[in-house]
Tab-separated table of C-alpha atoms and ligand atoms in Angstrom:
chain	number	residue	atom	x	y	z
A	23	MET	CA	10.812	13.300	0.900
A	24	ASP	CA	9.058	14.656	-1.791
A	25	SER	CA	5.679	13.063	-2.597
A	26	TRP	CA	3.903	13.908	-5.757
A	27	PRO	CA	1.296	16.408	-6.709
A	28	SER	CA	-1.915	16.144	-5.486
A	29	VAL	CA	-5.254	16.608	-7.305
A	30	ALA	CA	-8.414	17.995	-6.195
A	31	VAL	CA	-11.461	15.589	-5.183
A	32	PRO	CA	-15.198	17.120	-6.085
A	33	ARG	CA	-17.183	17.610	-2.890
A	34	LEU	CA	-20.865	15.645	-3.574
A	35	PRO	CA	-23.472	16.323	-2.487
A	36	GLY	CA	-24.735	14.201	0.825
A	37	GLN	CA	-22.468	11.963	2.357
A	38	GLY	CA	-20.836	9.119	2.254
A	39	LEU	CA	-21.380	6.069	4.435
A	40	PRO	CA	-18.877	4.951	6.895
A	41	LEU	CA	-16.123	2.962	5.457
A	42	ARG	CA	-15.909	-1.115	6.283
A	43	LEU	CA	-13.094	-2.994	5.908
A	44	HIS	CA	-11.665	-6.192	5.808
A	45	ASP	CA	-9.678	-7.013	8.769
A	46	THR	CA	-6.979	-9.557	8.391
A	47	GLY	CA	-6.306	-9.130	12.394
A	48	THR	CA	-9.888	-10.416	13.385
A	49	GLY	CA	-10.636	-11.898	9.510
A	50	THR	CA	-13.829	-10.140	9.832
A	51	VAL	CA	-15.608	-7.181	7.417
A	52	ARG	CA	-15.652	-4.106	10.221
A	53	GLU	CA	-16.143	-0.773	9.959
A	54	THR	CA	-13.629	1.607	10.471
A	55	ALA	CA	-14.277	4.492	13.252
A	56	PRO	CA	-11.502	6.897	12.773
A	57	GLU	CA	-11.563	8.955	16.179
A	58	GLY	CA	-11.643	13.190	16.515
A	59	GLY	CA	-12.567	13.714	12.910
A	60	THR	CA	-9.431	12.318	11.359
A	61	ALA	CA	-8.743	9.061	9.956
A	62	ARG	CA	-4.878	7.673	10.172
A	63	MET	CA	-3.434	4.999	7.454
A	64	TYR	CA	-0.008	3.830	7.102
A	65	VAL	CA	0.355	1.720	4.021
A	66	CYS	CA	3.556	0.218	3.120
A	67	GLY	CA	5.443	1.969	0.050
A	68	ILE	CA	7.994	0.458	-2.540
A	69	THR	CA	11.428	-0.893	-2.648
A	70	PRO	CA	13.371	1.495	-5.422
A	71	TYR	CA	15.071	-0.821	-6.821
A	72	ASP	CA	12.994	-1.221	-10.305
A	73	ALA	CA	9.395	0.343	-12.018
A	74	THR	CA	6.151	0.160	-10.575
A	75	HIS	CA	4.382	-2.376	-12.042
A	76	LEU	CA	0.844	-3.785	-12.362
A	77	GLY	CA	0.873	-5.225	-8.727
A	78	HIS	CA	1.985	-2.352	-7.099
A	79	ALA	CA	-0.079	0.085	-8.741
A	80	ALA	CA	-3.174	-1.968	-7.778
A	81	THR	CA	-2.125	-2.286	-3.788
A	82	TYR	CA	-2.061	1.925	-4.027
A	83	LEU	CA	-4.912	2.329	-5.596
A	84	ALA	CA	-6.831	-0.062	-3.176
A	85	PHE	CA	-5.559	2.353	-0.621
A	86	ASP	CA	-6.620	5.002	-2.920
A	87	LEU	CA	-10.170	4.255	-2.740
A	88	VAL	CA	-9.795	4.173	1.248
A	89	GLN	CA	-8.887	7.866	1.313
A	90	ARG	CA	-11.617	8.521	-0.682
A	91	GLN	CA	-14.010	7.095	0.962
A	92	TRP	CA	-13.248	8.332	4.257
A	93	ARG	CA	-12.701	11.868	2.854
A	94	ASP	CA	-16.231	11.368	1.235
A	95	ALA	CA	-17.785	10.576	4.779
A	96	GLY	CA	-16.362	13.945	6.050
A	97	LEU	CA	-13.026	12.976	7.564
A	98	ASP	CA	-9.673	14.392	7.293
A	99	VAL	CA	-7.065	11.777	6.343
A	100	HIS	CA	-3.242	11.644	7.743
A	101	TYR	CA	-2.046	8.829	5.089
A	102	VAL	CA	1.709	8.071	5.713
A	103	GLN	CA	3.767	5.592	3.397
A	104	ASN	CA	7.240	4.583	3.466
A	105	ILE	CA	10.006	4.043	0.668
A	106	THR	CA	12.347	1.377	1.994
A	107	ASP	CA	15.665	3.289	0.057
A	108	VAL	CA	18.151	1.258	2.101
A	109	ASP	CA	17.820	-3.188	2.115
A	110	ASP	CA	18.925	-5.944	0.920
A	111	PRO	CA	17.058	-6.144	-2.631
A	112	LEU	CA	18.342	-2.485	-3.821
A	113	LEU	CA	21.567	-2.850	-3.241
A	114	GLU	CA	22.028	-6.350	-4.550
A	115	ARG	CA	20.418	-4.977	-7.825
A	116	ALA	CA	22.916	-1.854	-7.514
A	117	ALA	CA	26.010	-4.271	-7.139
A	118	ALA	CA	25.003	-6.199	-9.967
A	119	THR	CA	24.443	-3.243	-12.246
A	120	GLY	CA	27.472	-1.567	-11.086
A	121	GLU	CA	24.863	1.601	-10.484
A	122	ASP	CA	25.420	3.470	-7.652
A	123	TRP	CA	22.594	2.045	-4.759
A	124	ARG	CA	21.736	5.637	-4.267
A	125	ALA	CA	21.058	6.940	-7.788
A	126	LEU	CA	19.297	3.901	-8.032
A	127	ALA	CA	17.026	4.603	-5.527
A	128	GLU	CA	15.973	8.086	-6.931
A	129	ARG	CA	15.281	7.177	-10.083
A	130	GLU	CA	12.939	4.836	-9.044
A	131	ILE	CA	11.033	7.137	-6.694
A	132	GLN	CA	10.907	9.670	-9.558
A	133	LEU	CA	9.215	7.182	-11.632
A	134	PHE	CA	6.964	5.594	-8.929
A	135	ARG	CA	5.924	9.699	-8.395
A	136	ASP	CA	5.380	10.044	-11.704
A	137	ASP	CA	3.369	7.036	-12.014
A	138	MET	CA	1.334	7.557	-9.127
A	139	ALA	CA	0.413	11.051	-10.161
A	140	ALA	CA	-0.327	9.925	-13.582
A	141	LEU	CA	-3.195	7.242	-11.874
A	142	ARG	CA	-4.316	10.170	-10.222
A	143	VAL	CA	-3.354	8.433	-6.463
A	144	LEU	CA	-3.621	10.620	-4.307
A	145	PRO	CA	0.105	11.274	-2.553
A	146	PRO	CA	0.889	10.800	1.546
A	147	ASP	CA	0.637	13.484	3.881
A	148	ASP	CA	3.826	12.107	4.947
A	149	TYR	CA	6.424	10.359	2.459
A	150	ILE	CA	9.653	8.872	4.701
A	151	GLY	CA	12.185	7.480	3.410
A	152	ALA	CA	14.419	4.914	5.547
A	153	VAL	CA	17.228	6.455	5.101
A	154	GLU	CA	15.896	10.001	6.202
A	155	ALA	CA	14.393	8.045	9.178
A	156	ILE	CA	17.403	6.529	10.369
A	157	PRO	CA	17.937	8.738	13.487
A	158	GLU	CA	14.698	7.518	15.145
A	159	ILE	CA	15.067	4.120	13.774
A	160	GLY	CA	18.555	3.968	15.485
A	161	ALA	CA	17.102	5.714	18.787
A	162	ALA	CA	14.067	2.934	18.659
A	163	VAL	CA	16.368	0.291	18.397
A	164	GLU	CA	18.689	1.803	21.441
A	165	ALA	CA	15.008	1.898	23.454
A	166	LEU	CA	14.293	-1.782	22.230
A	167	ARG	CA	17.807	-2.873	23.681
A	168	ALA	CA	17.504	-0.661	26.704
A	169	GLN	CA	14.515	-2.635	28.178
A	170	GLY	CA	16.004	-5.797	27.217
A	171	ASP	CA	13.978	-6.267	23.980
A	172	ALA	CA	17.052	-6.625	21.380
A	173	TYR	CA	20.164	-8.555	21.670
A	174	ALA	CA	22.867	-9.001	19.560
A	175	VAL	CA	23.869	-12.163	17.149
A	176	ASP	CA	27.788	-10.664	16.405
A	177	ASP	CA	27.303	-7.077	15.423
A	178	ASP	CA	23.828	-7.235	14.489
A	179	LEU	CA	20.794	-7.050	16.757
A	180	TYR	CA	17.818	-9.289	17.114
A	181	PHE	CA	14.023	-8.596	18.579
A	182	PRO	CA	13.021	-11.496	20.757
A	183	VAL	CA	9.473	-12.770	19.257
A	184	SER	CA	9.262	-13.640	23.015
A	185	ALA	CA	8.783	-9.587	24.196
A	186	ALA	CA	5.721	-9.167	22.324
A	187	PRO	CA	2.710	-11.063	23.898
A	188	GLY	CA	0.177	-10.558	20.987
A	189	PHE	CA	2.691	-12.065	18.256
A	190	GLY	CA	0.795	-13.739	16.098
A	191	SER	CA	-2.336	-11.801	16.528
A	192	GLU	CA	-2.301	-10.332	13.030
A	193	SER	CA	-1.693	-13.248	10.606
A	194	HIS	CA	-3.059	-15.905	12.946
A	195	TYR	CA	-0.848	-18.403	11.219
A	196	ASP	CA	0.765	-21.732	12.863
A	197	ARG	CA	4.577	-22.092	13.273
A	198	ASP	CA	5.344	-23.947	10.404
A	199	THR	CA	3.750	-21.834	8.167
A	200	MET	CA	5.394	-18.534	10.041
A	201	LEU	CA	8.890	-20.236	9.427
A	202	ARG	CA	7.947	-21.001	5.735
A	203	LEU	CA	7.414	-17.223	5.419
A	204	PHE	CA	9.814	-16.529	7.310
A	205	GLY	CA	12.619	-17.683	5.438
A	206	ASP	CA	10.950	-17.321	2.212
A	207	ARG	CA	10.544	-12.875	2.434
A	208	GLY	CA	13.605	-11.264	3.683
A	209	GLY	CA	13.973	-13.326	7.437
A	210	ASP	CA	16.799	-15.422	8.317
A	211	PRO	CA	15.357	-18.388	10.437
A	212	GLU	CA	18.603	-20.514	10.104
A	213	ARG	CA	21.095	-17.939	11.694
A	214	PRO	CA	22.927	-19.240	14.073
A	215	GLY	CA	22.822	-17.823	17.250
A	216	LYS	CA	19.526	-16.650	17.491
A	217	ARG	CA	17.007	-17.398	20.311
A	218	ASP	CA	14.396	-18.053	18.160
A	219	ALA	CA	14.095	-18.756	14.755
A	220	LEU	CA	11.791	-16.510	14.600
A	221	ASP	CA	12.934	-13.456	15.716
A	222	SER	CA	14.111	-10.694	13.683
A	223	LEU	CA	16.781	-8.433	13.010
A	224	VAL	CA	16.208	-4.803	13.946
A	225	TRP	CA	19.628	-3.610	13.225
A	226	ARG	CA	22.559	-4.697	11.108
A	227	GLY	CA	25.352	-4.029	11.578
A	228	ARG	CA	28.382	-2.240	9.755
A	229	ARG	CA	29.540	-4.345	7.127
A	230	PRO	CA	32.477	-2.973	4.810
A	231	ASP	CA	30.996	-3.128	1.426
A	232	GLU	CA	27.470	-1.866	2.661
A	233	PRO	CA	26.285	1.611	3.471
A	234	SER	CA	26.104	2.262	6.876
A	235	TRP	CA	25.043	5.159	9.501
A	236	ASP	CA	26.423	5.990	13.337
A	237	SER	CA	23.106	5.281	15.732
A	238	PRO	CA	23.351	4.839	19.630
A	239	VAL	CA	23.749	1.030	19.194
A	240	GLY	CA	26.927	1.485	17.117
A	241	PRO	CA	26.738	1.981	12.843
A	242	GLY	CA	24.935	-0.121	10.665
A	243	ARG	CA	21.555	0.266	8.853
A	244	PRO	CA	18.205	-0.538	9.792
A	245	GLY	CA	15.912	-3.803	9.831
A	246	TRP	CA	13.019	-4.030	7.547
A	247	HIS	CA	10.531	-4.029	9.713
A	248	ILE	CA	11.524	-1.447	12.626
A	249	GLU	CA	11.433	0.990	9.640
A	250	CYS	CA	7.873	0.515	9.334
A	251	SER	CA	6.922	0.500	12.868
A	252	VAL	CA	8.753	3.496	13.632
A	253	ILE	CA	7.974	5.428	10.426
A	254	ALA	CA	4.017	4.860	11.569
A	255	LEU	CA	4.487	5.681	15.251
A	256	ASN	CA	6.216	8.622	15.055
A	257	ARG	CA	3.698	10.274	12.834
A	258	LEU	CA	0.366	8.416	13.935
A	259	GLY	CA	1.050	6.936	17.309
A	260	MET	CA	-0.732	3.736	18.164
A	261	GLY	CA	-3.656	2.315	17.419
A	262	PHE	CA	-4.290	4.237	14.169
A	263	ASP	CA	-6.889	3.033	11.918
A	264	VAL	CA	-5.443	1.448	9.112
A	265	GLN	CA	-2.105	-0.392	8.404
A	266	GLY	CA	-2.051	-1.676	4.544
A	267	GLY	CA	-0.103	-3.324	1.944
A	268	GLY	CA	-0.129	-6.081	-0.037
A	269	SER	CA	-0.752	-9.584	1.142
A	270	ASP	CA	2.592	-10.527	0.696
A	271	LEU	CA	3.129	-8.616	3.837
A	272	VAL	CA	0.919	-10.243	5.885
A	273	PHE	CA	3.811	-12.316	7.678
A	274	PRO	CA	6.760	-11.420	8.656
A	275	HIS	CA	6.374	-7.727	8.117
A	276	HIS	CA	3.316	-6.575	9.417
A	277	GLU	CA	3.438	-9.134	12.506
A	278	HIS	CA	6.907	-7.830	13.022
A	279	SER	CA	6.187	-4.390	12.978
A	280	ALA	CA	3.289	-4.470	15.305
A	281	ALA	CA	5.202	-6.420	17.559
A	282	HIS	CA	7.653	-3.626	17.717
A	283	ALA	CA	5.674	-0.734	18.313
A	284	GLU	CA	3.250	-2.545	20.855
A	285	ALA	CA	7.164	-3.388	22.333
A	286	LEU	CA	8.164	0.000	22.337
A	287	THR	CA	5.171	1.352	23.557
A	288	GLY	CA	4.127	-1.422	26.049
A	289	THR	CA	0.615	-0.619	24.577
A	290	ALA	CA	-2.056	-2.232	21.897
A	291	PRO	CA	-3.189	-2.430	18.785
A	292	PHE	CA	-0.620	-0.690	16.553
A	293	ALA	CA	-3.060	-0.709	14.021
A	294	ARG	CA	-7.097	-1.283	14.351
A	295	HIS	CA	-7.201	-2.967	10.946
A	296	TYR	CA	-4.858	-4.763	9.270
A	297	VAL	CA	-5.644	-4.381	5.343
A	298	HIS	CA	-4.361	-6.678	2.763
A	299	ALA	CA	-4.637	-5.964	-1.004
A	300	GLY	CA	-4.615	-9.840	-3.169
A	301	MET	CA	-1.680	-10.209	-5.327
A	302	ILE	CA	-1.862	-9.488	-9.491
A	303	GLY	CA	-0.207	-12.496	-11.272
A	304	LEU	CA	0.565	-12.666	-14.597
A	305	ASP	CA	0.543	-15.966	-16.600
A	306	GLY	CA	0.005	-17.349	-13.429
A	307	GLU	CA	2.411	-16.298	-11.176
A	308	LYS	CA	2.522	-13.360	-8.528
A	309	MET	CA	4.070	-10.487	-10.502
A	310	SER	CA	7.431	-9.514	-8.781
A	311	LYS	CA	10.657	-7.514	-9.811
A	312	SER	CA	12.261	-10.983	-8.927
A	313	ARG	CA	10.820	-12.881	-10.973
A	314	GLY	CA	10.653	-10.644	-13.406
A	315	ASN	CA	7.367	-11.022	-15.355
A	316	LEU	CA	6.081	-7.093	-15.139
A	317	VAL	CA	3.890	-4.996	-16.899
A	318	LEU	CA	5.094	-1.804	-15.723
A	319	VAL	CA	2.944	1.756	-15.901
A	320	SER	CA	5.893	3.573	-17.224
A	321	LYS	CA	5.695	1.481	-20.259
A	322	LEU	CA	1.685	1.533	-20.462
A	323	ARG	CA	2.311	5.972	-20.572
A	324	ALA	CA	5.544	5.600	-22.845
A	325	ALA	CA	2.477	3.860	-25.149
A	326	HIS	CA	0.212	6.415	-24.499
A	327	VAL	CA	-2.488	4.028	-22.978
A	328	ASP	CA	-4.777	6.088	-20.931
A	329	PRO	CA	-4.029	6.064	-17.008
A	330	MET	CA	-7.495	6.170	-16.563
A	331	ALA	CA	-7.679	3.396	-18.407
A	332	VAL	CA	-5.269	1.076	-16.568
A	333	ARG	CA	-7.178	2.198	-13.264
A	334	LEU	CA	-10.628	1.499	-15.003
A	335	ALA	CA	-9.115	-1.926	-15.527
A	336	LEU	CA	-7.334	-2.625	-12.261
A	337	LEU	CA	-10.458	-1.494	-10.391
A	338	ASP	CA	-12.889	-3.720	-12.060
A	339	GLY	CA	-12.404	-6.714	-9.531
A	340	HIS	CA	-12.396	-6.843	-5.781
A	341	TYR	CA	-9.254	-5.871	-4.461
A	342	ARG	CA	-8.497	-8.795	-1.809
A	343	ALA	CA	-8.616	-11.318	-4.378
A	344	ASP	CA	-5.623	-12.254	-6.332
A	345	ARG	CA	-6.020	-11.952	-9.747
A	346	GLU	CA	-4.705	-12.331	-13.246
A	347	TRP	CA	-3.755	-9.474	-15.576
A	348	THR	CA	-4.639	-10.689	-19.047
A	349	GLY	CA	-4.630	-8.860	-22.319
A	350	GLY	CA	-8.278	-8.375	-22.385
A	351	ARG	CA	-8.386	-5.866	-19.283
A	352	LEU	CA	-7.158	-3.240	-21.311
A	353	PRO	CA	-9.244	-2.884	-24.244
A	354	ALA	CA	-12.624	-3.558	-21.813
A	355	ALA	CA	-11.589	-1.036	-19.854
A	356	GLU	CA	-10.418	1.568	-23.204
A	357	ALA	CA	-14.509	0.688	-23.988
A	358	ARG	CA	-15.794	1.234	-21.221
A	359	LEU	CA	-13.822	4.620	-20.140
A	360	ALA	CA	-15.314	5.570	-24.200
A	361	ARG	CA	-18.837	4.881	-23.065
A	362	TRP	CA	-18.688	6.918	-19.875
A	363	ARG	CA	-17.287	9.519	-21.300
A	364	ALA	CA	-19.779	10.027	-24.043
A	365	ALA	CA	-22.748	9.355	-21.266
A	366	VAL	CA	-21.466	12.511	-19.511
A	367	ALA	CA	-21.131	14.505	-22.234
A	368	LEU	CA	-25.031	14.266	-22.921
A	369	PRO	CA	-26.886	17.434	-22.605
A	370	THR	CA	-29.737	15.153	-21.362
A	371	ALA	CA	-28.701	12.029	-19.533
A	372	PRO	CA	-30.904	10.609	-16.347
A	373	ALA	CA	-30.852	11.977	-13.151
A	374	ALA	CA	-27.656	10.549	-11.217
A	375	ASP	CA	-28.727	10.500	-7.569
A	376	GLU	CA	-29.248	6.860	-7.698
A	377	VAL	CA	-25.904	5.692	-8.585
A	378	LEU	CA	-24.494	8.132	-6.675
A	379	ALA	CA	-25.699	6.269	-3.714
A	380	GLU	CA	-25.409	2.394	-5.162
A	381	VAL	CA	-21.446	3.769	-5.421
A	382	ARG	CA	-21.402	4.680	-1.907
A	383	ALA	CA	-23.208	1.777	-0.983
A	384	ALA	CA	-20.769	-0.582	-3.008
A	385	LEU	CA	-17.566	1.313	-1.952
A	386	ALA	CA	-18.273	1.721	1.907
A	387	ASP	CA	-18.973	-2.550	1.524
A	388	ASP	CA	-15.132	-3.630	2.195
A	389	LEU	CA	-14.278	-1.598	-1.222
A	390	ASP	CA	-16.301	-3.554	-3.847
A	391	SER	CA	-15.157	-1.046	-6.666
A	392	ALA	CA	-16.185	-3.817	-9.350
A	393	ARG	CA	-20.092	-3.321	-7.892
A	394	ALA	CA	-19.559	0.468	-7.864
A	395	ILE	CA	-18.334	-0.117	-11.582
A	396	ARG	CA	-21.495	-1.792	-13.032
A	397	ALA	CA	-23.736	0.753	-11.185
A	398	VAL	CA	-22.173	3.669	-13.143
A	399	ASP	CA	-22.392	1.052	-16.534
A	400	ARG	CA	-26.074	0.790	-16.072
A	401	TRP	CA	-26.455	4.478	-15.937
A	402	ALA	CA	-24.061	5.066	-19.215
A	403	ASP	CA	-26.586	2.311	-20.714
A	404	ALA	CA	-29.929	4.002	-19.339
A	405	ALA	CA	-28.478	7.443	-20.837
A	406	LEU	CA	-27.010	6.451	-24.218
A	407	GLY	CA	-30.196	4.492	-24.810
A	408	SER	CA	-32.062	7.652	-23.836
A	409	SER	CA	-30.264	10.306	-25.609
A	410	GLY	CA	-32.786	11.971	-28.330
A	411	THR	CA	-35.826	11.203	-26.111
A	412	ALA	CA	-37.976	13.443	-23.797
A	413	ASP	CA	-35.548	13.054	-20.707
A	414	SER	CA	-34.417	16.433	-19.106
A	415	SER	CA	-32.556	15.704	-16.679
A	416	SER	CA	-28.686	15.945	-16.434
A	417	GLY	CA	-27.019	13.464	-14.495
A	418	GLY	CA	-23.931	14.271	-16.693
A	419	PRO	CA	-21.781	16.801	-14.570
A	420	LEU	CA	-22.529	14.841	-10.857
A	421	VAL	CA	-21.771	11.491	-12.542
A	422	ARG	CA	-18.355	13.265	-13.787
A	423	ASP	CA	-18.080	14.311	-10.084
A	424	LEU	CA	-18.663	10.762	-8.542
A	425	THR	CA	-16.294	8.811	-11.072
A	426	ASP	CA	-13.285	11.506	-10.003
A	427	ALA	CA	-14.357	11.511	-6.209
A	428	LEU	CA	-14.971	8.184	-5.259
A	429	LEU	CA	-12.908	6.453	-7.918
A	430	GLY	CA	-10.444	9.001	-8.970
A	431	VAL	CA	-11.502	8.260	-12.782
A	432	LEU	CA	-11.225	11.367	-14.616
A	433	LEU	CA	-14.078	11.514	-17.455
B	515	LIG	N1	9.002	-1.629	0.825
B	515	LIG	C1	8.468	-3.199	0.999
B	515	LIG	C2	7.046	-2.706	2.081
B	515	LIG	S1	7.752	-1.568	3.524
B	515	LIG	C3	8.154	-3.558	0.022
B	515	LIG	O1	7.247	-4.730	-0.077
B	515	LIG	N2	7.899	-2.855	-1.471
B	515	LIG	S2	7.432	-3.753	-3.054
B	515	LIG	O2	8.490	-2.707	-4.111
B	515	LIG	O3	8.157	-5.264	-2.886
B	515	LIG	O4	6.052	-3.663	-2.385
B	515	LIG	C4	5.385	-2.919	-2.883
B	515	LIG	C5	4.178	-2.599	-2.493
B	515	LIG	O5	3.366	-3.169	-3.594
B	515	LIG	C6	3.626	-3.351	-0.982
B	515	LIG	O6	2.658	-3.201	-0.808
B	515	LIG	C7	3.481	-5.004	-1.505
B	515	LIG	O7	2.598	-5.895	-0.825
B	515	LIG	C8	2.871	-4.534	-2.843
B	515	LIG	N3	3.155	-6.137	-4.028
B	515	LIG	C9	3.926	-6.181	-4.639
B	515	LIG	N4	3.946	-7.207	-5.617
B	515	LIG	C10	2.210	-7.158	-5.877
B	515	LIG	C11	1.350	-7.911	-6.524
B	515	LIG	N5	1.840	-9.102	-7.713
B	515	LIG	N6	0.392	-7.239	-6.532
B	515	LIG	C12	0.210	-6.664	-5.627
B	515	LIG	N7	0.742	-6.091	-4.895
B	515	LIG	C13	1.787	-5.845	-4.727
B	516	LIG	ZN1	6.624	-1.862	5.169
């Protein structure tokens, strides 16, 4: 699948710090320690049945910051993202509106690309749709079946959680919580014939009214968790640095994706850090396509809102915290953007070495973007306050470069 266009990232003087990130698996903030000079990251992509809302945008911005801090620390980054371009919600939406499911997916993927490019999110190196990955997913399901780690219920194949000794070590949820979340988030705990209610679908056998593809395990389509397992595993290998997504993916999705990969390879871990962004809410509810309480990036763009203000508004809060989108956030970000732009344009402004160190330190500390923003605010206040005085430094160009490189905000 084509990704979206990249943007140049300015090189900054000196070098960034090692990035520390919260890992859901251990419940601690730990240093990421990529090996061999390349950091490897997989972030779960969209299910393209509706337009990108600010919740999606916030999650992809968080992982964009990860990539930017790694690069500033001198690392190369191999970034992989999927698109769940065949799954129940997409097929259901297409059936409800009478649209061809492929046309719906194609349109929403293009809108997502345009939104990401406008927000200056660095694109993944590999942007892989579930449909294009079906041959490799089918081969993996066949491998699971051959080693006794998949069993049939009617025409479908399930992965037994008993095949994964590490099952539960990513989310650490108790069984009751797992059962509840599994039922709420696409699982089928009640299906008769399963050995364990938590066993997950890896291959859905052909249904007459659904798209299907041939595979070594017969015609059908992939389950959701195996899609991400295989797309990540085949490009990044086991033990990659960060598996990312929103906190709604902690269970069952990331737990099962890891379990499948660990069973397939007989090794662990799937990822060294499991990193989860908080949920963006509107009116006290998680913003979601199924609830329909959406603020769409494309609508804001159409209303000529500066995408850099959207970016600043979403970064002015901790990525891990659940947060509310309120009407005041955008005007506040627009005012801040205008102030920063005025400050960097001054012919004389305070030196920027200190603000560079502060922003690097804040972001290396589990992406504390709000703290980084305050550091730039203090520099801008000083710059605007001292204009016309005898200060002869010119920190403006460096601040412009650092907000671009580290926060992705083009001034
Ligand atoms: N295709 C799957 C992942 S393999 C999926 O969850 N797609 S999605 O379109 O529903 O979500 C895309 C990404 O946005 C996921 O990482 C999800 O965790 C995140 N996300 C969804 N809703 C919100 C929200 N309200 N706030 C923050 N992130 C969200
Ligand atoms: Zn995923």
